[in-house]
Short mmCIF file of C-alpha atoms in Angstrom, two decimals:
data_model
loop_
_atom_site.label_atom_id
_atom_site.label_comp_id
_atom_site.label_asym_id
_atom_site.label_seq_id
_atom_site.Cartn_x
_atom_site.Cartn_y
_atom_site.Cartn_z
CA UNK A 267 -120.87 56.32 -47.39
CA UNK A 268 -121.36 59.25 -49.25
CA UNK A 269 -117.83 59.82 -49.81
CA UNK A 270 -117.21 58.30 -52.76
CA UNK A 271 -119.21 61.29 -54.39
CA UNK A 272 -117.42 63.10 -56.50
CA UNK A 273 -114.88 60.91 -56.90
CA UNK A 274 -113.33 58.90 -59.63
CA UNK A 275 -113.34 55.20 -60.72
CA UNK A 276 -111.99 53.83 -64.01
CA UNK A 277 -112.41 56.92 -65.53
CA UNK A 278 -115.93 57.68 -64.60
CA UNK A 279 -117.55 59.75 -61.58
CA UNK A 280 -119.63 58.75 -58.49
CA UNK A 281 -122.77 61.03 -58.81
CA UNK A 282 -125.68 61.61 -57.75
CA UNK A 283 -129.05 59.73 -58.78
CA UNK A 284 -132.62 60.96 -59.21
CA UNK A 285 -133.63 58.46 -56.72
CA UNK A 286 -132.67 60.09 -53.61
CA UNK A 287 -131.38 56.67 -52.08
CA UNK A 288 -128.96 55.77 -54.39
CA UNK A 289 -125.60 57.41 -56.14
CA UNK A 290 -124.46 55.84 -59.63
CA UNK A 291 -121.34 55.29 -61.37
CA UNK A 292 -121.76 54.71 -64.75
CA UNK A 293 -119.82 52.40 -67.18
CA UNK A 294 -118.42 51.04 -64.28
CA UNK A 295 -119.54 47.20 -62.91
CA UNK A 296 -119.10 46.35 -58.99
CA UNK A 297 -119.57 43.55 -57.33
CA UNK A 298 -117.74 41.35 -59.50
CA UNK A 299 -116.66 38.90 -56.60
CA UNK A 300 -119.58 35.95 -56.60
CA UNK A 301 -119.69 36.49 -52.71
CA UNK A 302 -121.41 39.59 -53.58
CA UNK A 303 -123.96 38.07 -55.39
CA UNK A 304 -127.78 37.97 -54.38
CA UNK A 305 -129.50 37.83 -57.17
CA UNK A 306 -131.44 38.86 -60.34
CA UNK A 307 -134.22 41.69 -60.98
CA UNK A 308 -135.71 42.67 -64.39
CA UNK A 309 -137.65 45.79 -65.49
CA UNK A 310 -137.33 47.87 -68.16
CA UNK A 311 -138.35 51.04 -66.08
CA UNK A 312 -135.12 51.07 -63.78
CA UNK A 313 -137.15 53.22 -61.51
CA UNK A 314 -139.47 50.68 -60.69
CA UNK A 315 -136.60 47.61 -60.49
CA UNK A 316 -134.95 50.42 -57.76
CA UNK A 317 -137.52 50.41 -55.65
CA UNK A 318 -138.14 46.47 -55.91
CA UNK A 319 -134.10 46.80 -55.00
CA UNK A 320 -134.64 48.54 -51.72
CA UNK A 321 -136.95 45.90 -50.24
CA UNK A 322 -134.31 43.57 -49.27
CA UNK A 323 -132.32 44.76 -46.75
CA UNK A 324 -129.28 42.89 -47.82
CA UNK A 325 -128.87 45.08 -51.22
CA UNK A 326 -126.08 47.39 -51.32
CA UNK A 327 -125.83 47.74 -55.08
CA UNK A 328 -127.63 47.00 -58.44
CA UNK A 329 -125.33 46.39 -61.82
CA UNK A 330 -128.24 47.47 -64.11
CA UNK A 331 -127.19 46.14 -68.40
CA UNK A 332 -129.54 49.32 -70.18
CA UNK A 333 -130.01 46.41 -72.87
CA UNK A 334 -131.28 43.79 -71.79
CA UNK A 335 -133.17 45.74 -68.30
CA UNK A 336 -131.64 42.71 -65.79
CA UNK A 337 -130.28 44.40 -62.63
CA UNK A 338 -127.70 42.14 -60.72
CA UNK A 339 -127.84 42.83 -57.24
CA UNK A 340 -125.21 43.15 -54.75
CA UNK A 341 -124.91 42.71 -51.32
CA UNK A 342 -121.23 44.51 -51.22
CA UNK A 343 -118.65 45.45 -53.07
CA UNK A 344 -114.42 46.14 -52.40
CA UNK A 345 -112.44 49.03 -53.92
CA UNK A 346 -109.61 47.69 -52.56
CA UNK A 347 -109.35 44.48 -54.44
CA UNK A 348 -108.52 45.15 -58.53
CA UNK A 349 -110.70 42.40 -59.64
CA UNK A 350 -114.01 43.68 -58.06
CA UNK A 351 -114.82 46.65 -60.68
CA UNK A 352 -114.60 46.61 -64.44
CA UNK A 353 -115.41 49.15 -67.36
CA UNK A 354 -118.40 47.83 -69.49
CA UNK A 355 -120.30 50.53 -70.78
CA UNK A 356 -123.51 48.73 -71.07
CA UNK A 357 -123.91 49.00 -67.34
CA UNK A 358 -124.77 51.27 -64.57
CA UNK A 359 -123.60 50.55 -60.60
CA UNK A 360 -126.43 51.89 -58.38
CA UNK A 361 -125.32 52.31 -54.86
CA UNK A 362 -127.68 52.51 -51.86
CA UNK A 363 -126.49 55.19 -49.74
CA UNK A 364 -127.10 54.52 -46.15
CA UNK A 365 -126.17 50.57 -47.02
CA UNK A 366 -122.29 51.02 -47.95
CA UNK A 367 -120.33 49.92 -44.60
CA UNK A 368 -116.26 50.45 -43.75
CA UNK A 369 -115.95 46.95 -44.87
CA UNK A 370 -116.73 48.18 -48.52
CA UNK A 371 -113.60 50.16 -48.97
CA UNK A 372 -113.29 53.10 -51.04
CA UNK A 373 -109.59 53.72 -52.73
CA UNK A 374 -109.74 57.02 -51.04
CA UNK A 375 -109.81 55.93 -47.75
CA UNK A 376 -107.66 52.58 -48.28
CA UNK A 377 -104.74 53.67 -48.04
CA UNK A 378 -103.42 56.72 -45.38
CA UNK A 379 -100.75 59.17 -45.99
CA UNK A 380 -97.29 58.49 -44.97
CA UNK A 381 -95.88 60.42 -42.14
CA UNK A 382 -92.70 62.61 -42.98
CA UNK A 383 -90.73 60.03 -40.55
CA UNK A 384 -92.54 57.18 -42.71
CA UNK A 385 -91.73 58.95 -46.13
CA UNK A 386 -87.58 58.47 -46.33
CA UNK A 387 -86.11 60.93 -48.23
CA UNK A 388 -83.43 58.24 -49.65
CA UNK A 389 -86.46 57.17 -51.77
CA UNK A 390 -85.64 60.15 -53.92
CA UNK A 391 -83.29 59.07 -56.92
CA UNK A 392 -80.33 61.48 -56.77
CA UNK A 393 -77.04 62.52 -58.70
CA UNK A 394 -74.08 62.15 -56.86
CA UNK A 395 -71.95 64.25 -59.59
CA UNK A 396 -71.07 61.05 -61.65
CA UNK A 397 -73.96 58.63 -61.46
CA UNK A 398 -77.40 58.02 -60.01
CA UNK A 399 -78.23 56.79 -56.85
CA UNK A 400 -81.27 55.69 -55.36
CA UNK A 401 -81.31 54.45 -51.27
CA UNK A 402 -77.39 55.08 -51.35
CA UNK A 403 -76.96 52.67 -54.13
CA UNK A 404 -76.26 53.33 -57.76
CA UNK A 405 -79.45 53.49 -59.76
CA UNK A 406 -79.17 53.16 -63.79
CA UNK A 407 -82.94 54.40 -65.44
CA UNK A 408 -83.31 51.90 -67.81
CA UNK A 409 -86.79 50.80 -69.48
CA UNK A 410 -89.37 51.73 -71.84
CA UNK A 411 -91.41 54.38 -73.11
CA UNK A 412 -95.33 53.86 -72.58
CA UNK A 413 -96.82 57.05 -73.65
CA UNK A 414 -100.10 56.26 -72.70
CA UNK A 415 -100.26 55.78 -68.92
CA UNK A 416 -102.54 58.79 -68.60
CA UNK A 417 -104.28 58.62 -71.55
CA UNK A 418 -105.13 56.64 -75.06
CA UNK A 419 -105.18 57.15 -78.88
CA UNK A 420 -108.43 55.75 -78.83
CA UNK A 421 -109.40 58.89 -76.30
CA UNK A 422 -110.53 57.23 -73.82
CA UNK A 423 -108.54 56.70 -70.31
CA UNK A 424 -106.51 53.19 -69.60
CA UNK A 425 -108.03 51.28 -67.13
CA UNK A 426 -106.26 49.46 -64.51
CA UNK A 427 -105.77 46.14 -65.54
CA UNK A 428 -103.82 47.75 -68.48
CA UNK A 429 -101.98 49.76 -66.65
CA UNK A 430 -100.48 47.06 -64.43
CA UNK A 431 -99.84 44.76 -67.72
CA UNK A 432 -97.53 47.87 -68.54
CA UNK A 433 -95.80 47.31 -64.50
CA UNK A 434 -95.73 43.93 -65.22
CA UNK A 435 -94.11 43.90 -68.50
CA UNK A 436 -91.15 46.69 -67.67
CA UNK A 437 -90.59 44.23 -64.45
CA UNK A 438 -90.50 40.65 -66.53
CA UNK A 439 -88.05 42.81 -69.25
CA UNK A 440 -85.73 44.16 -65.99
CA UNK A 441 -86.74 48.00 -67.00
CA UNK A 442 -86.45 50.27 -63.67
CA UNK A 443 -87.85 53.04 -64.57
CA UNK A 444 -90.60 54.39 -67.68
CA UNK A 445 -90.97 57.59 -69.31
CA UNK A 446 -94.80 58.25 -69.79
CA UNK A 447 -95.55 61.62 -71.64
CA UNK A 448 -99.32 61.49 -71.07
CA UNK A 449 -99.25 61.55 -67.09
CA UNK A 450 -98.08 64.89 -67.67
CA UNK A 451 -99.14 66.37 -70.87
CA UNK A 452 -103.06 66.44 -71.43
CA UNK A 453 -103.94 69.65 -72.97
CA UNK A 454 -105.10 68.30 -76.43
CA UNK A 455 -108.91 67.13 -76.07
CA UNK A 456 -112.07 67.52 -73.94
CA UNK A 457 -110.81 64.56 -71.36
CA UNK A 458 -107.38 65.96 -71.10
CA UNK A 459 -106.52 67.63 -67.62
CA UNK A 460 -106.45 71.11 -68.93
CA UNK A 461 -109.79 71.21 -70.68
CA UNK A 462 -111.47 69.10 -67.72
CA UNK A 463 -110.22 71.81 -65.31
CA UNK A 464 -107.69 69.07 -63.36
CA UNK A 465 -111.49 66.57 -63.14
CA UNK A 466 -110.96 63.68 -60.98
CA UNK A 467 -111.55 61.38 -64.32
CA UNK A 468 -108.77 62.58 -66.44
CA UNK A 469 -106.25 62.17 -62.86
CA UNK A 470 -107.72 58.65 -62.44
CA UNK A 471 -105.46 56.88 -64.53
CA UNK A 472 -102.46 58.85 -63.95
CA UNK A 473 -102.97 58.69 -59.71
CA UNK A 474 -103.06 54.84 -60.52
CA UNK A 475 -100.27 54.76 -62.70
CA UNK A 476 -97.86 56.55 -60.20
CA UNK A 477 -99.36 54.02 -57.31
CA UNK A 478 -98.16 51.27 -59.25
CA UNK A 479 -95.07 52.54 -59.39
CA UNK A 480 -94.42 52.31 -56.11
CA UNK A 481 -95.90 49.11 -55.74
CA UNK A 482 -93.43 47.89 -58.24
CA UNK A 483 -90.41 49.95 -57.44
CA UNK A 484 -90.46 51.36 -61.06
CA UNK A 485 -89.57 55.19 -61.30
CA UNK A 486 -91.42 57.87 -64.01
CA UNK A 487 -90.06 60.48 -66.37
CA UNK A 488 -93.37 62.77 -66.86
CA UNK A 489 -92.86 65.75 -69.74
CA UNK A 490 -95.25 68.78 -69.27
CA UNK A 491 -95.93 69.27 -72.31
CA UNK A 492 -95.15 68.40 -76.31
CA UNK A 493 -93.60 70.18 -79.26
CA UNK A 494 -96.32 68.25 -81.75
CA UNK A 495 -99.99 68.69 -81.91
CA UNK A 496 -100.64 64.95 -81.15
CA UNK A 497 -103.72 63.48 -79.99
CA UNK A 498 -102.54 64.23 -75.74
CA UNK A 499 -101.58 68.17 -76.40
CA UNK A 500 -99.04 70.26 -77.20
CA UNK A 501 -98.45 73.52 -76.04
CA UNK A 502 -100.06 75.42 -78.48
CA UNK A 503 -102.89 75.10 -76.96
CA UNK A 504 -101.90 77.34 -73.76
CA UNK A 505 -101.53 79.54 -77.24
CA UNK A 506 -105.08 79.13 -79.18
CA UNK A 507 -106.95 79.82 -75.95
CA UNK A 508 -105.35 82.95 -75.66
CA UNK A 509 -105.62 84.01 -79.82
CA UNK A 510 -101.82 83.45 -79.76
CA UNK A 511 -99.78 81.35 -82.21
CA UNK A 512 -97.61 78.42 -81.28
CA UNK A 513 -94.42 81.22 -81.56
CA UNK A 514 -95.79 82.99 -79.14
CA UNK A 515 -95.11 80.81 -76.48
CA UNK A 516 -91.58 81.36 -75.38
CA UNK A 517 -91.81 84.92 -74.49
CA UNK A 518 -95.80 85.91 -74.36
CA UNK A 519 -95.70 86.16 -70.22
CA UNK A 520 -99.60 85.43 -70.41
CA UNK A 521 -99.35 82.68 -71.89
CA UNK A 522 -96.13 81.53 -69.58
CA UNK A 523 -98.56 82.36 -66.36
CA UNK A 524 -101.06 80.09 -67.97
CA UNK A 525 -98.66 77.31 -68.65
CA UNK A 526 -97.39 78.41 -64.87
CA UNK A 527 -100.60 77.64 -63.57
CA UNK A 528 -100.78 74.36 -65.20
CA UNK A 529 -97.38 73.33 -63.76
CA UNK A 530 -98.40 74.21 -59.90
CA UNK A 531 -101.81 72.26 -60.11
CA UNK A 532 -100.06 69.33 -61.44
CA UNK A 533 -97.13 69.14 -58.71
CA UNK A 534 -100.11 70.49 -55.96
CA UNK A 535 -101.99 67.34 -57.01
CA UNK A 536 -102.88 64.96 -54.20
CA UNK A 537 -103.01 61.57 -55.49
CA UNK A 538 -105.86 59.31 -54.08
CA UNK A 539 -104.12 56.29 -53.45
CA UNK A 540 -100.86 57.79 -52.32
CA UNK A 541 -101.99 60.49 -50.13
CA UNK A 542 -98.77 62.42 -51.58
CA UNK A 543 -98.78 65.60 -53.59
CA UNK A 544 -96.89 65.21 -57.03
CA UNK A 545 -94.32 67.13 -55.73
CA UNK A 546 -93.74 64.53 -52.60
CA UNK A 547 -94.01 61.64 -55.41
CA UNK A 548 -91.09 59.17 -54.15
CA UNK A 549 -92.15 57.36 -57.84
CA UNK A 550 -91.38 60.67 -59.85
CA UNK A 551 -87.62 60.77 -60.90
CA UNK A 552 -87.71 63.48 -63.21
CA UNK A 553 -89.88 66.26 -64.16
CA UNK A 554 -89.05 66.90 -68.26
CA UNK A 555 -89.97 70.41 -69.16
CA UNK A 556 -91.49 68.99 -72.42
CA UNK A 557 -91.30 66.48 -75.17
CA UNK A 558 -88.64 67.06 -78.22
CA UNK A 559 -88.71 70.87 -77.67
CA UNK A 560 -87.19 72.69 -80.41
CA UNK A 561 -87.42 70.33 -83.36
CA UNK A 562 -87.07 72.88 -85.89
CA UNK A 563 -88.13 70.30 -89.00
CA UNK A 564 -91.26 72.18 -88.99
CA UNK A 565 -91.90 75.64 -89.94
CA UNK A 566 -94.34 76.87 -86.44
CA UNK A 567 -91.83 74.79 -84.17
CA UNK A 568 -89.15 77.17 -82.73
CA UNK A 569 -86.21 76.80 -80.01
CA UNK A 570 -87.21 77.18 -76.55
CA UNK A 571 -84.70 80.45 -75.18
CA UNK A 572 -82.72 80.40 -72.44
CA UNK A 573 -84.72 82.84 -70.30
CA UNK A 574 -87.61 80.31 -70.76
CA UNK A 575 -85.92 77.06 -69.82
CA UNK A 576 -84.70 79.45 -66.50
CA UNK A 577 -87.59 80.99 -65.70
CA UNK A 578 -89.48 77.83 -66.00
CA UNK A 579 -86.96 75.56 -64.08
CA UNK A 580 -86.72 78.37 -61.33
CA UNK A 581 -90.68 78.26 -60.88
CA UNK A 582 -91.02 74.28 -60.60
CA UNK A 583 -87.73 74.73 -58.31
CA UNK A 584 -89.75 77.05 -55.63
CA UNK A 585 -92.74 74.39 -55.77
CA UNK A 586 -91.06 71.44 -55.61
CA UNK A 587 -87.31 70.35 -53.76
CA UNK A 588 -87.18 66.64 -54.15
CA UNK A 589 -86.86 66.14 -58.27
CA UNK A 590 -84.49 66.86 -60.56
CA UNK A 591 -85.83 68.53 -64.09
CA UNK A 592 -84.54 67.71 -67.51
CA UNK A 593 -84.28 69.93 -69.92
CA UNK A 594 -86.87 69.07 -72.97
CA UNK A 595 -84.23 70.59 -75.48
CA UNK A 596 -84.02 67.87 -78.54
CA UNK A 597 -82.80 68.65 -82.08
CA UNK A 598 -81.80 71.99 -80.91
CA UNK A 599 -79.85 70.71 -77.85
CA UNK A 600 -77.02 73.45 -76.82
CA UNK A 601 -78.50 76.32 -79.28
CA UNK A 602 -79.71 77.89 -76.34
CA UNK A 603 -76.45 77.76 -74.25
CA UNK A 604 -78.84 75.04 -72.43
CA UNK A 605 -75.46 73.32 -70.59
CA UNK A 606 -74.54 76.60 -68.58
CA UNK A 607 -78.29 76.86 -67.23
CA UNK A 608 -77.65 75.93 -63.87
CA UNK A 609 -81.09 75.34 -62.67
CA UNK A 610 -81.39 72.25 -65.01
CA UNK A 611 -80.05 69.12 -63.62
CA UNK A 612 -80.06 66.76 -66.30
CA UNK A 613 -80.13 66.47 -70.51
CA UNK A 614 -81.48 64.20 -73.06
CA UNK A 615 -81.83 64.08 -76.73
CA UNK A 616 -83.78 60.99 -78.90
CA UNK A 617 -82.36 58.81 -81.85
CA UNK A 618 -83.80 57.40 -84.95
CA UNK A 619 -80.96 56.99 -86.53
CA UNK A 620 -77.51 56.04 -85.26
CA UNK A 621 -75.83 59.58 -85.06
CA UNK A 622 -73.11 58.28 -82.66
CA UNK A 623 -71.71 62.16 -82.91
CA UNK A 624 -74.83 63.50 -81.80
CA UNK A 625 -74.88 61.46 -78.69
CA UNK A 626 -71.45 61.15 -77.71
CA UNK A 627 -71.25 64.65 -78.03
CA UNK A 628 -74.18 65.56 -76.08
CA UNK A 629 -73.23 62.92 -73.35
CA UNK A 630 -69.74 65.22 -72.97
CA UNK A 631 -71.25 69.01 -72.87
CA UNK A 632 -73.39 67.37 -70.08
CA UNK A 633 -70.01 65.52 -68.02
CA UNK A 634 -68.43 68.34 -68.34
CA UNK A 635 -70.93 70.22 -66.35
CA UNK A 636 -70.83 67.13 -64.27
CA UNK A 637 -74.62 66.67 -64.87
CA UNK A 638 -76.34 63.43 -66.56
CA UNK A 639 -77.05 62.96 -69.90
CA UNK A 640 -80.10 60.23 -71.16
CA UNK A 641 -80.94 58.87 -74.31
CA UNK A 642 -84.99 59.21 -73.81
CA UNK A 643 -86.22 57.64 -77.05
CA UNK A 644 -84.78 55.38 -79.57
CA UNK A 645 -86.05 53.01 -82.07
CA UNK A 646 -86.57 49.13 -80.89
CA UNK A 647 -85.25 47.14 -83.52
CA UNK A 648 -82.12 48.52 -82.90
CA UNK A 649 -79.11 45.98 -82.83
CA UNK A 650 -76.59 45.20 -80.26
CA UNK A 651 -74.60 47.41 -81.89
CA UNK A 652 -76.17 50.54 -80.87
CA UNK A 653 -77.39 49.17 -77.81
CA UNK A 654 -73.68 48.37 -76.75
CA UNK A 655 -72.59 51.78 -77.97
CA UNK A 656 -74.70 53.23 -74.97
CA UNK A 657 -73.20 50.92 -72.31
CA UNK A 658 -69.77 51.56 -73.41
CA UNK A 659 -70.39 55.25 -73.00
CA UNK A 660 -70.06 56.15 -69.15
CA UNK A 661 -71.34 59.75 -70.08
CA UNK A 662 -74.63 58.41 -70.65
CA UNK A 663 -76.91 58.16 -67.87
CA UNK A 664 -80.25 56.81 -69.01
CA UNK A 665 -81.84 54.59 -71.64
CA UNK A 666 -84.95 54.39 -72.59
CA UNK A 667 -87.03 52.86 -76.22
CA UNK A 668 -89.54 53.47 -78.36
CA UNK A 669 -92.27 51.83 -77.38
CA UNK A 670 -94.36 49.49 -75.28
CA UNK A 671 -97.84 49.29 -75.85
CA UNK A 672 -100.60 45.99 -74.27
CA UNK A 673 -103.74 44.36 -74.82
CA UNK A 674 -107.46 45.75 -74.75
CA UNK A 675 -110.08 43.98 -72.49
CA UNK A 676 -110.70 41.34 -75.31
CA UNK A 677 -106.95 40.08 -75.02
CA UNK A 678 -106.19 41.71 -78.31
CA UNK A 679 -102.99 43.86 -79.12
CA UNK A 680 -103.84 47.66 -79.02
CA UNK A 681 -101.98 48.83 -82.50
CA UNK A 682 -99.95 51.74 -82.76
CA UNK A 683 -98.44 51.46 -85.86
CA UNK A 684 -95.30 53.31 -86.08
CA UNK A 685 -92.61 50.60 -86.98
CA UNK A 686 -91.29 50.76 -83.82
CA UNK A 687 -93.95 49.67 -81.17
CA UNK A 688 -93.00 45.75 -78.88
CA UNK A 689 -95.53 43.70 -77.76
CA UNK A 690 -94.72 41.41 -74.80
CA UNK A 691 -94.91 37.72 -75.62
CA UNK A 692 -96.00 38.30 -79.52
CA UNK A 693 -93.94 36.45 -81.71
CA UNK A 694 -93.07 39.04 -83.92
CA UNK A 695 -91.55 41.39 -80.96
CA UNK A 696 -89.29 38.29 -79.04
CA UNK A 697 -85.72 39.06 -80.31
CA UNK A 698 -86.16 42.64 -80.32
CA UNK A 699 -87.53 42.69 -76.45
CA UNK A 700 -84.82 39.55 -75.27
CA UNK A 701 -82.25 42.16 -76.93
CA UNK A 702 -83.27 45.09 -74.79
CA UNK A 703 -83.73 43.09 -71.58
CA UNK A 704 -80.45 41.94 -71.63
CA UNK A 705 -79.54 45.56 -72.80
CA UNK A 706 -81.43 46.42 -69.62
CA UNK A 707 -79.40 43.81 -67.42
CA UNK A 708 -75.90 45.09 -68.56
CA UNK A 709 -76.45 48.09 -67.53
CA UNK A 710 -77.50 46.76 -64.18
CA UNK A 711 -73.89 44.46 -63.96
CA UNK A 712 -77.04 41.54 -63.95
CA UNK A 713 -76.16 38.53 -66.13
CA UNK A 714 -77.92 38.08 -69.78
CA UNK A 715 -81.20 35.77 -70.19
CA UNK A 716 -82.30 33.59 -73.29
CA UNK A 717 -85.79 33.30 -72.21
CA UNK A 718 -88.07 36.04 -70.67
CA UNK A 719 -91.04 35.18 -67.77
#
């Protein structure tokens, strides 16, 4: 089954081999079921053990460890089933092409694409005017953030079972929807989307982040890009490719064509396990023009100008008709008359500190405009007190905190060290993610918990 050339796997590439009988993935282990299991080979010339390989007829695929020259071989292997493939970069997967069968299931053919009849357009969230509603009833998005869905600190891609632990964490805690800036930005290094050209490696994890979604009936927020030069992109880089600075740009039309461009290959994407286009995403809620645009703290940051937030809205608008955008606007919320553009549906603003003014002001401009208004960030170890402040306030339409991150392979916490980052089920996190559960269930009229699964 050729097929699977070309394509993507836990952030690495089916390819070609030498050996004319066999592709490779590399860094990637198959076969981990024990059904699949036929036996042992060892050679430190892995053209030699590939060849010994092909003489049983039963082989399908070799798991060759480069250290210690032992090939496992493999009568089969499922794409289908999660616990069948693993990252270990001490391995190779050699396939034998004429060998794979339709019982060894690729994700790209695993699952078909929904017909239009199939795909219900009620699955859309929606604004009625005073609330959100999702499948006619009212929908609060309520959750955390997990800014690395799409891509790491460490620079490398999240593989699957870490992205579920994410899925199954915002479920346990009640959360219904997550805000994930890097399955949208990736601009800022040489696995990011941009500098890939859109590879099948850097979409990996963020196709497999939106199909858990929808397998756990959690929506996304997705920003297109950042104010700060982090370690996922910002947008000066549409600017430094172009000899441009980071001013630049808001009006430069080149380097709006470029970030244009960027924009219609992301909501053009067709996701391999969905079958759907990002525009067609059921799992998408809102599209966020960017990250905390506008935080004028620094002295190369600058407010995004109405024209821009128009021009840009208007082009995602003649792309894509089922999402709502929100307007990336932070710090400098309103400067740019942002609550008369009426191609932006919705608002949001962060907090790090209780500026109750700030918010409740906000949450107004937007009600009066009869559009929603979302609190996107704020910090974790907030107390009831702020927490209750939001549910109180039936101007504000969203909630979301700062942040969730899980465990590497070896069952140890990945750190991210900001003072505000939870940890499901470590000691040191329980009041603070018990308090924003039940924060979560308020908002959902559910009762409160003492105890979380």
């Amino acid at each position: 089954m050729t097929s699977l050339l070309g394509t993507s796997l836990l952030g690495s590439t089916f390819v070609h081999d030498p050996k004319k009988e066999y592709i490779k993935i590399q860094g990637v282990v198959l076969g981990e079921s024990s059904k699949y299991a036929l036996g042992q080979l060892s050679n430190r010339n892995i053209s030699v053990l590939l060849d010994e390989a092909l003489k049983d007829e039963r082989t399908v695929a070799i798991v060759y460890n480069w250290g210690t020259g032992i090939g496992y071989v493999k009568s089969g292997f499922d794409l289908s089933v999660d616990s069948d493939s693993a990252i270990n970069k001490e391995y190779t997967t050699f396939i034998v092409k004429d060998r794979v069968t339709n019982s060894i299931v690729p994700f790209s053919t695993s699952h078909k694409r929904p017909s239009e009849a199939e795909l219900s357009h009620s699955d859309y969230v929606r604004w009625n005017g005073s609330t959100f509603t999702l499948r006619g009833k009212k929908f609060y998005p309520v959750g955390p953030n997990v800014y690395w869905l799409g891509f790491q600190e460490s620079y490398e891609y999240p593989n699957r079972r870490q992205i579920e632990e994410a899925f199954k964490i915002a479920q346990n805690m009640n959360a219904t929807c997550i805000r994930s800036h890097t399955l949208g930005v990736s601009s800022g290094h040489s696995k990011s989307l941009l500098e890939t050209n859109f590879s099948p490696a850097a979409w990996e994890p963020i196709d497999y982040t939106f199909w858990m979604a929808g397998q756990y009936n959690i929506k996304l927020i997705v920003p297109l890009t950042d104010n700060y030069f982090y370690y996922h992109g910002d947008y000066s880089h549409f600017c430094t490719k172009r000899g441009k600075t980071k001013k630049d740009f808001w009006m430069d039309y080149t380097l709006r064509d470029d970030f244009k461009a960027y924009i219609r290959k992301w909501l053009e994407h067709t996701n391999r396990y969905t079958k759907l286009k990002m525009k067609d995403e059921p799992s998408l809620f809102l599209i966020e023009l960017g990250n905390e645009l506008g935080n004028i703290r620094r002295d190369n940051d600058s407010v995004p100008p109405k024209e821009w937030i128009e021009d840009i809205t208007r082009f995602i608008k003649s792309i894509d008709t089922n999402h709502m955008i929100l307007d990336g606007s932070d710090e400098c919320l309103g400067k740019s008359d942002n609550f008369n553009i009426t191609t932006v549906n919705a608002y949001r603003s962060n907090f790090y500190g209780k500026d109750y003014n700030k918010m409740d002001g906000h949450a107004s401009s937007a009600a009066a405009k009869r559009k929603p208004f979302l609190v996107t960030e704020f910090d974790s170890k907030f107390d009831d007190e702020f927490l209750k402040h939001i549910e109180r306030n039936k101007n504000i339409n969203g909630s979301f905190w700062w942040c969730l991150y899980g465990k590497d392979d070896n069952g140890n916490y990945i750190r991210h060290d900001d003072g505000y980052t939870q940890y499901y089920k470590e000691s040191g996190s329980f009041n603070n993610l018990l308090r924003l559960t039940n924060h979560a269930r308020r908002l959902q009229s559910l009762p409160e918990v003492n105890s979380l699964p």
